[in-house]
mmCIF file of C-alpha atoms and ligand atoms in Angstrom:
data_model
loop_
_atom_site.group_PDB
_atom_site.id
_atom_site.type_symbol
_atom_site.label_atom_id
_atom_site.label_comp_id
_atom_site.label_asym_id
_atom_site.label_seq_id
_atom_site.Cartn_x
_atom_site.Cartn_y
_atom_site.Cartn_z
ATOM 1 C CA MET A 1 -0.045 -0.098 -0.113
ATOM 2 C CA ILE A 2 1.200 3.523 -1.016
ATOM 3 C CA ASN A 3 1.764 6.150 1.951
ATOM 4 C CA TRP A 4 -0.421 8.941 2.197
ATOM 5 C CA THR A 5 2.365 11.348 0.836
ATOM 6 C CA GLU A 6 3.242 9.171 -2.232
ATOM 7 C CA SER A 7 -0.745 9.206 -3.020
ATOM 8 C CA LEU A 8 -0.945 12.670 -2.767
ATOM 9 C CA PHE A 9 2.319 13.183 -4.758
ATOM 10 C CA GLN A 10 0.527 11.115 -7.948
ATOM 11 C CA LYS A 11 -2.572 13.215 -7.549
ATOM 12 C CA MET A 12 -0.716 16.374 -7.614
ATOM 13 C CA GLU A 13 1.744 15.458 -10.754
ATOM 14 C CA ARG A 14 -1.577 14.630 -12.609
ATOM 15 C CA LYS A 15 -2.794 18.041 -11.418
ATOM 16 C CA LEU A 16 0.272 19.759 -12.549
ATOM 17 C CA GLU A 17 0.696 17.939 -16.189
ATOM 18 C CA ALA A 18 -3.033 19.046 -17.002
ATOM 19 C CA GLU A 19 -2.028 22.334 -15.864
ATOM 20 C CA CYS A 20 0.993 22.518 -18.297
ATOM 21 C CA GLY A 21 -0.608 21.515 -20.719
ATOM 22 C CA ARG A 22 -3.501 24.557 -20.315
ATOM 23 C CA MET A 23 -1.102 27.316 -19.501
ATOM 24 C CA GLY A 24 1.271 27.452 -22.079
ATOM 25 C CA GLU A 25 3.856 30.085 -21.883
ATOM 26 C CA ARG A 26 1.791 31.944 -19.458
ATOM 27 C CA ILE A 27 2.386 33.013 -16.083
ATOM 28 C CA PRO A 28 -0.215 32.001 -13.622
ATOM 29 C CA TYR A 29 -1.071 34.000 -10.656
ATOM 30 C CA ARG A 30 -4.518 33.399 -9.406
ATOM 31 C CA THR A 31 -7.525 31.437 -11.189
ATOM 32 C CA VAL A 32 -10.685 33.054 -12.467
ATOM 33 C CA ASN A 33 -13.753 30.989 -11.737
ATOM 34 C CA GLY A 34 -11.338 28.213 -11.513
ATOM 35 C CA ILE A 35 -9.112 28.384 -14.399
ATOM 36 C CA TYR A 36 -6.015 30.506 -14.927
ATOM 37 C CA GLN A 37 -7.089 33.149 -17.500
ATOM 38 C CA GLU A 38 -4.650 35.660 -16.846
ATOM 39 C CA ASP A 39 -0.534 36.159 -18.161
ATOM 40 C CA TYR A 40 1.289 37.626 -15.455
ATOM 41 C CA ALA A 41 4.036 38.645 -17.791
ATOM 42 C CA GLU A 42 1.788 40.608 -19.910
ATOM 43 C CA LYS A 43 -0.553 42.128 -16.712
ATOM 44 C CA ASP A 44 3.020 42.976 -14.875
ATOM 45 C CA ILE A 45 6.125 41.533 -15.246
ATOM 46 C CA TYR A 46 7.546 42.951 -12.091
ATOM 47 C CA TRP A 47 4.442 40.994 -9.737
ATOM 48 C CA TRP A 48 6.378 39.516 -6.827
ATOM 49 C CA THR A 49 5.180 36.442 -7.458
ATOM 50 C CA ASN A 50 6.118 35.543 -11.206
ATOM 51 C CA GLY A 51 9.016 33.287 -10.314
ATOM 52 C CA PHE A 52 6.853 30.657 -8.349
ATOM 53 C CA TRP A 53 4.987 28.389 -11.433
ATOM 54 C CA ALA A 54 8.825 27.882 -12.481
ATOM 55 C CA GLY A 55 9.780 26.785 -8.886
ATOM 56 C CA ILE A 56 7.103 24.446 -8.796
ATOM 57 C CA LEU A 57 8.277 23.376 -12.379
ATOM 58 C CA TRP A 58 11.912 22.913 -11.442
ATOM 59 C CA GLN A 59 10.789 20.945 -8.258
ATOM 60 C CA MET A 60 8.272 18.455 -10.484
ATOM 61 C CA TYR A 61 11.434 18.398 -13.338
ATOM 62 C CA HIS A 62 13.970 17.369 -10.527
ATOM 63 C CA ALA A 63 11.324 15.051 -9.244
ATOM 64 C CA THR A 64 10.218 12.800 -12.117
ATOM 65 C CA GLY A 65 13.061 13.873 -15.022
ATOM 66 C CA LYS A 66 10.011 14.500 -17.153
ATOM 67 C CA GLU A 67 10.977 16.920 -19.776
ATOM 68 C CA LEU A 68 7.770 19.043 -19.846
ATOM 69 C CA TYR A 69 8.025 20.518 -16.825
ATOM 70 C CA ARG A 70 11.531 21.649 -17.609
ATOM 71 C CA SER A 71 10.700 23.327 -20.867
ATOM 72 C CA ARG A 72 7.862 25.175 -19.130
ATOM 73 C CA ALA A 73 10.027 26.469 -16.838
ATOM 74 C CA GLU A 74 12.817 27.841 -19.105
ATOM 75 C CA VAL A 75 10.162 29.700 -21.260
ATOM 76 C CA VAL A 76 9.451 31.744 -17.690
ATOM 77 C CA GLU A 77 12.795 32.495 -17.078
ATOM 78 C CA VAL A 78 13.159 33.896 -20.367
ATOM 79 C CA ARG A 79 9.648 36.303 -20.255
ATOM 80 C CA LEU A 80 11.461 37.267 -16.940
ATOM 81 C CA ASP A 81 14.338 38.937 -18.572
ATOM 82 C CA ARG A 82 11.787 42.040 -19.431
ATOM 83 C CA ALA A 83 11.824 42.453 -16.150
ATOM 84 C CA LEU A 84 15.733 42.120 -15.541
ATOM 85 C CA HIS A 85 16.537 44.506 -18.385
ATOM 86 C CA GLY A 86 13.060 47.113 -17.148
ATOM 87 C CA PHE A 87 15.132 47.718 -13.888
ATOM 88 C CA THR A 88 13.274 50.483 -12.493
ATOM 89 C CA GLY A 89 9.886 48.106 -11.304
ATOM 90 C CA LEU A 90 12.194 46.110 -9.229
ATOM 91 C CA HIS A 91 11.760 45.983 -5.670
ATOM 92 C CA HIS A 92 12.961 43.424 -2.406
ATOM 93 C CA ASP A 93 11.404 40.196 -3.931
ATOM 94 C CA THR A 94 13.935 40.084 -6.615
ATOM 95 C CA GLY A 95 14.612 36.484 -4.551
ATOM 96 C CA PHE A 96 11.305 35.135 -4.772
ATOM 97 C CA MET A 97 11.777 35.984 -8.667
ATOM 98 C CA TRP A 98 14.703 34.331 -9.464
ATOM 99 C CA LEU A 99 15.776 31.663 -7.163
ATOM 100 C CA HIS A 100 12.596 29.636 -8.071
ATOM 101 C CA SER A 101 13.815 30.520 -11.839
ATOM 102 C CA ALA A 102 17.457 31.426 -13.220
ATOM 103 C CA VAL A 103 18.905 30.398 -9.938
ATOM 104 C CA ALA A 104 16.792 27.008 -10.172
ATOM 105 C CA ASP A 105 17.711 26.901 -13.647
ATOM 106 C CA TYR A 106 21.280 26.819 -12.603
ATOM 107 C CA ARG A 107 21.049 24.799 -9.992
ATOM 108 C CA LEU A 108 19.872 21.967 -11.825
ATOM 109 C CA THR A 109 21.531 22.209 -15.065
ATOM 110 C CA GLY A 110 24.408 24.321 -14.876
ATOM 111 C CA SER A 111 23.393 27.040 -17.689
ATOM 112 C CA GLU A 112 25.405 29.548 -17.666
ATOM 113 C CA GLU A 113 22.974 31.982 -18.988
ATOM 114 C CA ALA A 114 20.478 31.269 -15.896
ATOM 115 C CA ARG A 115 23.691 32.049 -13.685
ATOM 116 C CA VAL A 116 24.582 35.264 -15.375
ATOM 117 C CA ARG A 117 20.514 36.175 -14.524
ATOM 118 C CA GLY A 118 20.995 35.274 -11.017
ATOM 119 C CA LEU A 119 23.859 37.001 -10.629
ATOM 120 C CA ALA A 120 21.928 40.049 -11.691
ATOM 121 C CA ALA A 121 18.973 39.904 -9.993
ATOM 122 C CA ALA A 122 21.318 39.420 -6.312
ATOM 123 C CA SER A 123 23.247 42.585 -7.817
ATOM 124 C CA VAL A 124 19.821 44.512 -7.938
ATOM 125 C CA LEU A 125 18.564 43.063 -4.352
ATOM 126 C CA ALA A 126 22.032 43.956 -3.257
ATOM 127 C CA GLY A 127 22.149 47.597 -4.110
ATOM 128 C CA ARG A 128 18.707 48.193 -2.100
ATOM 129 C CA TYR A 129 21.203 47.928 0.982
ATOM 130 C CA ASN A 130 21.469 50.691 3.487
ATOM 131 C CA PRO A 131 24.907 50.891 5.044
ATOM 132 C CA GLN A 132 24.267 53.438 7.555
ATOM 133 C CA GLY A 133 20.594 51.659 8.197
ATOM 134 C CA GLN A 134 22.127 48.077 7.417
ATOM 135 C CA PHE A 135 18.938 46.988 5.910
ATOM 136 C CA ILE A 136 17.799 45.939 2.548
ATOM 137 C CA ARG A 137 14.827 48.599 1.396
ATOM 138 C CA ALA A 138 11.347 47.371 0.521
ATOM 139 C CA TRP A 139 9.617 48.605 -2.206
ATOM 140 C CA ASN A 140 10.224 52.162 -4.455
ATOM 141 C CA ARG A 141 8.738 55.544 -3.628
ATOM 142 C CA GLU A 142 6.225 55.792 -6.116
ATOM 143 C CA ASN A 143 4.973 52.031 -4.224
ATOM 144 C CA VAL A 144 4.254 53.138 -0.739
ATOM 145 C CA GLU A 145 1.101 54.630 -0.040
ATOM 146 C CA GLU A 146 0.666 53.923 3.641
ATOM 147 C CA ASP A 147 3.010 56.122 5.145
ATOM 148 C CA GLU A 148 4.594 59.035 3.355
ATOM 149 C CA ASN A 149 6.859 59.985 6.007
ATOM 150 C CA CYS A 150 8.673 56.664 6.034
ATOM 151 C CA ALA A 151 11.460 56.452 3.735
ATOM 152 C CA GLY A 152 12.843 53.391 4.754
ATOM 153 C CA TRP A 153 10.884 50.230 5.367
ATOM 154 C CA ILE A 154 11.937 47.088 6.369
ATOM 155 C CA ILE A 155 9.496 43.674 6.265
ATOM 156 C CA VAL A 156 9.336 40.051 6.781
ATOM 157 C CA ASP A 157 9.447 39.234 3.647
ATOM 158 C CA SER A 158 12.876 39.984 2.785
ATOM 159 C CA MET A 159 14.172 36.935 4.824
ATOM 160 C CA MET A 160 12.807 34.798 2.150
ATOM 161 C CA ASN A 161 14.820 36.800 -0.751
ATOM 162 C CA ILE A 162 18.117 37.001 0.994
ATOM 163 C CA PRO A 163 18.620 33.213 0.037
ATOM 164 C CA LEU A 164 19.725 35.044 -3.221
ATOM 165 C CA LEU A 165 22.589 36.869 -1.431
ATOM 166 C CA TYR A 166 23.963 34.071 0.000
ATOM 167 C CA TRP A 167 23.992 32.206 -2.870
ATOM 168 C CA ALA A 168 25.595 34.803 -5.106
ATOM 169 C CA SER A 169 28.599 35.148 -2.542
ATOM 170 C CA ARG A 170 29.649 31.728 -3.012
ATOM 171 C CA GLU A 171 29.329 31.569 -6.575
ATOM 172 C CA LEU A 172 31.217 34.646 -6.557
ATOM 173 C CA LYS A 173 33.172 33.886 -3.777
ATOM 174 C CA ASP A 174 32.674 37.380 -2.709
ATOM 175 C CA PRO A 175 31.793 38.039 0.815
ATOM 176 C CA ARG A 176 30.004 41.162 0.390
ATOM 177 C CA TYR A 177 26.543 40.093 -0.434
ATOM 178 C CA TYR A 178 26.964 37.694 2.623
ATOM 179 C CA TYR A 179 27.531 40.424 4.801
ATOM 180 C CA ILE A 180 24.533 42.451 3.199
ATOM 181 C CA ALA A 181 22.200 39.685 4.055
ATOM 182 C CA LYS A 182 23.455 38.927 7.280
ATOM 183 C CA ASN A 183 23.349 42.341 8.353
ATOM 184 C CA HIS A 184 19.979 42.734 7.150
ATOM 185 C CA ALA A 185 18.752 39.596 9.113
ATOM 186 C CA ASP A 186 19.984 41.118 12.137
ATOM 187 C CA THR A 187 18.098 44.450 11.671
ATOM 188 C CA VAL A 188 15.044 42.027 11.188
ATOM 189 C CA LYS A 189 16.026 40.089 14.159
ATOM 190 C CA LYS A 190 16.045 43.478 16.343
ATOM 191 C CA THR A 191 12.783 45.402 14.840
ATOM 192 C CA LEU A 192 10.265 42.726 13.360
ATOM 193 C CA VAL A 193 10.551 39.763 16.095
ATOM 194 C CA ARG A 194 9.002 40.147 19.477
ATOM 195 C CA GLU A 195 9.917 38.243 22.604
ATOM 196 C CA ASP A 196 7.112 35.675 22.675
ATOM 197 C CA GLY A 197 7.958 34.397 18.820
ATOM 198 C CA SER A 198 5.392 36.384 16.887
ATOM 199 C CA CYS A 199 6.348 39.440 14.887
ATOM 200 C CA GLY A 200 5.283 42.349 12.847
ATOM 201 C CA HIS A 201 5.003 42.633 8.967
ATOM 202 C CA ILE A 202 6.883 45.967 8.286
ATOM 203 C CA ALA A 203 9.334 48.275 10.216
ATOM 204 C CA CYS A 204 9.751 51.828 9.535
ATOM 205 C CA ILE A 205 13.468 52.844 9.778
ATOM 206 C CA SER A 206 15.378 55.776 9.498
ATOM 207 C CA PRO A 207 17.563 55.705 6.615
ATOM 208 C CA ASP A 208 20.024 58.458 7.814
ATOM 209 C CA THR A 209 20.570 56.800 11.044
ATOM 210 C CA GLY A 210 19.229 53.152 11.453
ATOM 211 C CA GLU A 211 16.805 53.936 14.523
ATOM 212 C CA SER A 212 13.457 51.925 14.064
ATOM 213 C CA GLU A 213 10.565 54.378 14.158
ATOM 214 C CA GLY A 214 8.040 51.661 15.171
ATOM 215 C CA ILE A 215 5.813 48.692 13.625
ATOM 216 C CA ARG A 216 3.064 49.333 10.626
ATOM 217 C CA ARG A 217 0.081 47.313 10.225
ATOM 218 C CA GLY A 218 1.223 46.035 6.809
ATOM 219 C CA GLN A 219 -0.924 42.536 5.522
ATOM 220 C CA GLY A 220 -1.589 42.025 8.876
ATOM 221 C CA TYR A 221 -5.119 42.684 11.606
ATOM 222 C CA SER A 222 -2.852 45.856 13.461
ATOM 223 C CA GLU A 223 0.494 46.643 14.307
ATOM 224 C CA TYR A 224 0.210 44.568 17.625
ATOM 225 C CA SER A 225 -1.259 41.692 15.806
ATOM 226 C CA SER A 226 0.478 38.544 14.465
ATOM 227 C CA TRP A 227 0.242 37.649 10.250
ATOM 228 C CA SER A 228 0.457 34.113 9.969
ATOM 229 C CA ARG A 229 2.299 34.368 6.391
ATOM 230 C CA GLY A 230 4.748 36.744 8.022
ATOM 231 C CA GLN A 231 5.259 34.460 10.728
ATOM 232 C CA SER A 232 6.048 31.757 8.464
ATOM 233 C CA TRP A 233 7.999 34.205 6.016
ATOM 234 C CA ILE A 234 10.152 34.318 9.433
ATOM 235 C CA LEU A 235 10.213 30.967 10.677
ATOM 236 C CA TYR A 236 11.612 29.556 7.169
ATOM 237 C CA GLY A 237 13.317 32.785 6.753
ATOM 238 C CA PHE A 238 15.647 32.250 9.572
ATOM 239 C CA ALA A 239 16.295 28.734 9.552
ATOM 240 C CA LEU A 240 17.474 29.370 6.207
ATOM 241 C CA SER A 241 19.654 31.854 7.309
ATOM 242 C CA TYR A 242 21.259 29.343 9.824
ATOM 243 C CA ARG A 243 21.575 27.229 6.623
ATOM 244 C CA TYR A 244 24.289 29.335 4.958
ATOM 245 C CA THR A 245 25.670 31.610 8.104
ATOM 246 C CA MET A 246 25.385 28.788 10.974
ATOM 247 C CA ASP A 247 24.285 31.558 13.601
ATOM 248 C CA GLN A 248 23.021 30.042 16.132
ATOM 249 C CA GLY A 249 20.860 33.196 17.045
ATOM 250 C CA TYR A 250 18.762 32.932 13.460
ATOM 251 C CA LEU A 251 18.128 29.116 14.362
ATOM 252 C CA ASP A 252 16.590 30.250 18.036
ATOM 253 C CA VAL A 253 14.658 33.322 16.201
ATOM 254 C CA ALA A 254 13.481 30.607 14.102
ATOM 255 C CA LYS A 255 12.729 28.024 16.406
ATOM 256 C CA LYS A 256 10.881 30.252 18.374
ATOM 257 C CA ALA A 257 8.660 31.074 15.960
ATOM 258 C CA ALA A 258 8.472 27.811 15.134
ATOM 259 C CA HIS A 259 6.936 27.081 18.635
ATOM 260 C CA TYR A 260 4.791 30.272 18.639
ATOM 261 C CA PHE A 261 3.409 29.185 15.233
ATOM 262 C CA MET A 262 2.846 25.378 16.126
ATOM 263 C CA SER A 263 0.998 26.347 19.632
ATOM 264 C CA ASN A 264 -1.488 28.812 17.314
ATOM 265 C CA LEU A 265 -2.828 25.461 14.915
ATOM 266 C CA ALA A 266 -4.931 23.435 17.114
ATOM 267 C CA LEU A 267 -7.586 25.251 17.806
ATOM 268 C CA THR A 268 -8.232 25.776 13.989
ATOM 269 C CA GLU A 269 -7.462 22.237 12.591
ATOM 270 C CA TYR A 270 -3.845 23.134 11.354
ATOM 271 C CA ILE A 271 -4.926 25.490 9.126
ATOM 272 C CA PRO A 272 -3.555 28.837 9.982
ATOM 273 C CA LEU A 273 -5.583 31.992 10.528
ATOM 274 C CA CYS A 274 -4.922 34.758 8.411
ATOM 275 C CA ASP A 275 -3.573 36.384 11.704
ATOM 276 C CA PHE A 276 -3.345 34.959 14.610
ATOM 277 C CA ARG A 277 -4.550 37.649 16.379
ATOM 278 C CA GLN A 278 -7.460 38.525 14.256
ATOM 279 C CA PRO A 279 -11.253 38.884 15.683
ATOM 280 C CA GLN A 280 -12.911 35.766 16.088
ATOM 281 C CA GLU A 281 -15.401 36.781 13.642
ATOM 282 C CA PRO A 282 -14.935 36.669 10.453
ATOM 283 C CA GLU A 283 -12.533 33.448 10.717
ATOM 284 C CA TYR A 284 -10.139 34.400 7.848
ATOM 285 C CA ARG A 285 -8.363 31.364 7.475
ATOM 286 C CA ASP A 286 -5.123 31.195 4.858
ATOM 287 C CA ALA A 287 -3.649 27.730 3.599
ATOM 288 C CA SER A 288 -0.209 29.450 2.311
ATOM 289 C CA ALA A 289 0.920 30.364 5.412
ATOM 290 C CA GLY A 290 0.600 26.839 6.848
ATOM 291 C CA LEU A 291 2.256 25.421 3.975
ATOM 292 C CA CYS A 292 5.128 27.662 3.676
ATOM 293 C CA ALA A 293 5.216 26.859 7.510
ATOM 294 C CA ALA A 294 5.177 23.432 7.247
ATOM 295 C CA CYS A 295 8.549 23.459 4.852
ATOM 296 C CA GLY A 296 10.358 25.752 6.889
ATOM 297 C CA LEU A 297 9.608 23.031 10.107
ATOM 298 C CA LEU A 298 11.318 20.519 7.816
ATOM 299 C CA GLU A 299 13.767 22.731 7.411
ATOM 300 C CA ILE A 300 14.402 23.708 11.005
ATOM 301 C CA ALA A 301 14.123 19.841 11.269
ATOM 302 C CA GLU A 302 17.288 19.105 9.011
ATOM 303 C CA HIS A 303 19.024 21.429 11.914
ATOM 304 C CA VAL A 304 18.433 20.064 15.050
ATOM 305 C CA ARG A 305 19.479 17.095 17.104
ATOM 306 C CA ASP A 306 17.778 13.465 16.597
ATOM 307 C CA GLU A 307 15.659 14.159 19.789
ATOM 308 C CA GLU A 308 13.708 16.869 18.144
ATOM 309 C CA LYS A 309 13.462 16.276 14.663
ATOM 310 C CA ASN A 310 10.418 14.644 14.657
ATOM 311 C CA LEU A 311 8.491 17.598 16.749
ATOM 312 C CA TYR A 312 8.961 19.448 13.680
ATOM 313 C CA ARG A 313 8.429 16.856 11.251
ATOM 314 C CA LYS A 314 5.438 15.994 13.078
ATOM 315 C CA TYR A 315 3.966 19.716 13.109
ATOM 316 C CA ALA A 316 4.526 19.614 9.130
ATOM 317 C CA GLU A 317 2.597 16.608 8.381
ATOM 318 C CA LEU A 318 -0.134 17.766 10.169
ATOM 319 C CA ILE A 319 -0.208 20.977 8.270
ATOM 320 C CA VAL A 320 0.326 18.989 4.922
ATOM 321 C CA LYS A 321 -2.661 16.658 5.840
ATOM 322 C CA ASN A 322 -4.989 18.936 6.910
ATOM 323 C CA ILE A 323 -4.894 21.139 4.109
ATOM 324 C CA ALA A 324 -4.403 18.270 1.545
ATOM 325 C CA GLU A 325 -7.692 16.867 2.895
ATOM 326 C CA LYS A 326 -9.633 20.015 3.254
ATOM 327 C CA CYS A 327 -8.574 22.780 1.163
ATOM 328 C CA CYS A 328 -7.383 21.491 -2.201
ATOM 329 C CA GLU A 329 -9.017 21.091 -5.313
ATOM 330 C CA TRP A 330 -7.584 17.953 -7.207
ATOM 331 C CA ASN A 331 -10.073 17.950 -10.300
ATOM 332 C CA PRO A 332 -7.380 18.019 -13.092
ATOM 333 C CA ASP A 333 -9.815 19.764 -15.347
ATOM 334 C CA ARG A 334 -9.486 23.251 -13.046
ATOM 335 C CA ASP A 335 -5.948 24.984 -12.369
ATOM 336 C CA SER A 336 -4.772 25.285 -8.654
ATOM 337 C CA ILE A 337 -4.185 23.211 -5.971
ATOM 338 C CA VAL A 338 -4.624 25.109 -2.742
ATOM 339 C CA GLN A 339 -7.723 27.071 -2.070
ATOM 340 C CA GLN A 340 -8.789 28.815 1.150
ATOM 341 C CA CYS A 341 -5.528 31.334 1.242
ATOM 342 C CA LYS A 342 -6.049 35.036 1.932
ATOM 343 C CA VAL A 343 -3.773 37.781 0.043
ATOM 344 C CA ASP A 344 -4.363 39.797 3.113
ATOM 345 C CA TYR A 345 -6.205 40.400 6.276
ATOM 346 C CA HIS A 346 -7.731 43.800 4.981
ATOM 347 C CA SER A 347 -8.403 43.411 1.286
ATOM 348 C CA THR A 348 -11.809 41.987 0.953
ATOM 349 C CA GLY A 349 -11.572 40.776 -2.032
ATOM 350 C CA ALA A 350 -9.171 38.522 -1.739
ATOM 351 C CA GLN A 351 -10.262 35.453 0.451
ATOM 352 C CA HIS A 352 -11.095 31.947 0.391
ATOM 353 C CA THR A 353 -8.863 32.063 -3.028
ATOM 354 C CA ASP A 354 -5.607 30.377 -4.064
ATOM 355 C CA LEU A 355 -2.816 31.639 -4.739
ATOM 356 C CA ILE A 356 0.721 30.240 -6.579
ATOM 357 C CA TYR A 357 2.827 30.529 -4.090
ATOM 358 C CA ALA A 358 0.461 28.234 -1.708
ATOM 359 C CA ASP A 359 1.124 25.346 -4.710
ATOM 360 C CA TYR A 360 4.852 26.112 -4.610
ATOM 361 C CA PHE A 361 4.544 25.416 -1.139
ATOM 362 C CA LEU A 362 2.616 22.311 -0.980
ATOM 363 C CA THR A 363 4.623 21.045 -3.930
ATOM 364 C CA GLU A 364 7.920 21.897 -2.119
ATOM 365 C CA ALA A 365 6.765 20.226 1.381
ATOM 366 C CA VAL A 366 5.181 16.675 -0.375
ATOM 367 C CA LEU A 367 8.610 16.424 -1.561
ATOM 368 C CA ARG A 368 10.597 16.991 1.250
ATOM 369 C CA LEU A 369 8.878 15.083 3.177
ATOM 370 C CA LEU A 370 9.577 12.145 0.070
ATOM 371 C CA SER A 371 13.478 13.506 -0.208
ATOM 372 C CA LYS A 372 12.326 14.237 -3.594
ATOM 373 C CA ASP A 373 12.993 17.702 -3.206
ATOM 374 C CA PHE A 374 16.027 20.256 -4.027
ATOM 375 C CA LEU A 375 16.923 23.376 -2.046
ATOM 376 C CA ILE A 376 15.643 25.988 -4.277
ATOM 377 C CA TRP A 377 16.504 28.778 -1.741
HETATM 378 N N1 LIG B 401 5.452 39.206 0.080
HETATM 379 C C1 LIG B 401 3.671 39.862 -0.089
HETATM 380 C C2 LIG B 401 2.838 38.860 0.595
HETATM 381 O O1 LIG B 401 3.471 37.551 1.247
HETATM 382 O O2 LIG B 401 1.973 38.912 0.188
#
């Protein structure tokens, strides 16, 4: 008898192969009436999620060896060149965009063109570093509506982008990228992670002095709350920073965030609320946060003693199993797998939705559980 992860993988494959057939060269983000109808390369080439479809495809290529996945992923990578060359629309999420496309390609195939794309993206990210404040600035001036008076944004999402810098540092044997990533991680730890393992989404940092001017609400319920996807960025992001630096303080943050996350899951069937401190009604949930956290828990499990591993792995399995049973659409005639995600707490039009990165983290989590994944971060 095959076990539940293997049968999940088989369902995933059936679905993703069918999606590949329908997608052609397009880059998906969310479905409309159960079908990917838009092409984000046309709609917004700079959109932060534009790498995740390629990430799914490279993970599946690695796990199955099927050329269909590879050829589709290569097309996405080439299409993203317009963003790299366009330059002015680029932002703090270059890691999400190019780790999953060009760097994944380079890691699996050794393509020199892909390597150069990854290095160019890393230089863009490094170029956003403010040495005075020791942080990588989020967004660009013209995108920021929330607080006109703040010129130095730092966000928890960045923790999932800086692995691009650790990669470039090793690739070029140049410690500059490493120190930028590490200084930035230290600033995130100092300004956004709270004592109890919860975190804020955005901190405003003075670009001239590096002083924190406080936490802002961002995608969570309030500046005092705990946006679950942000929690998962911290949990997984600090575990990854530990992988690259061996700084024990980062693993401690990842574990603290993990224990906080795990303790918030039992009341909602292991499917996280959108914000762990949101009002009781409406009960928004966000499966994408759970799946990213599951991958982070499996990452932590790789860095702790045998006696501790089981706890993190067990929770990762509980999250994946519950989401696969309760929040997924497995019909291969419809696009997107994970439903019941939320873009952010306050955006009313975007709840109980699918999101391409939820499918990415489901893919990574299932492949991690089967030891068929490769490290994309
Ligand atoms: N990086 C933005 C988000 O998590 O929605």
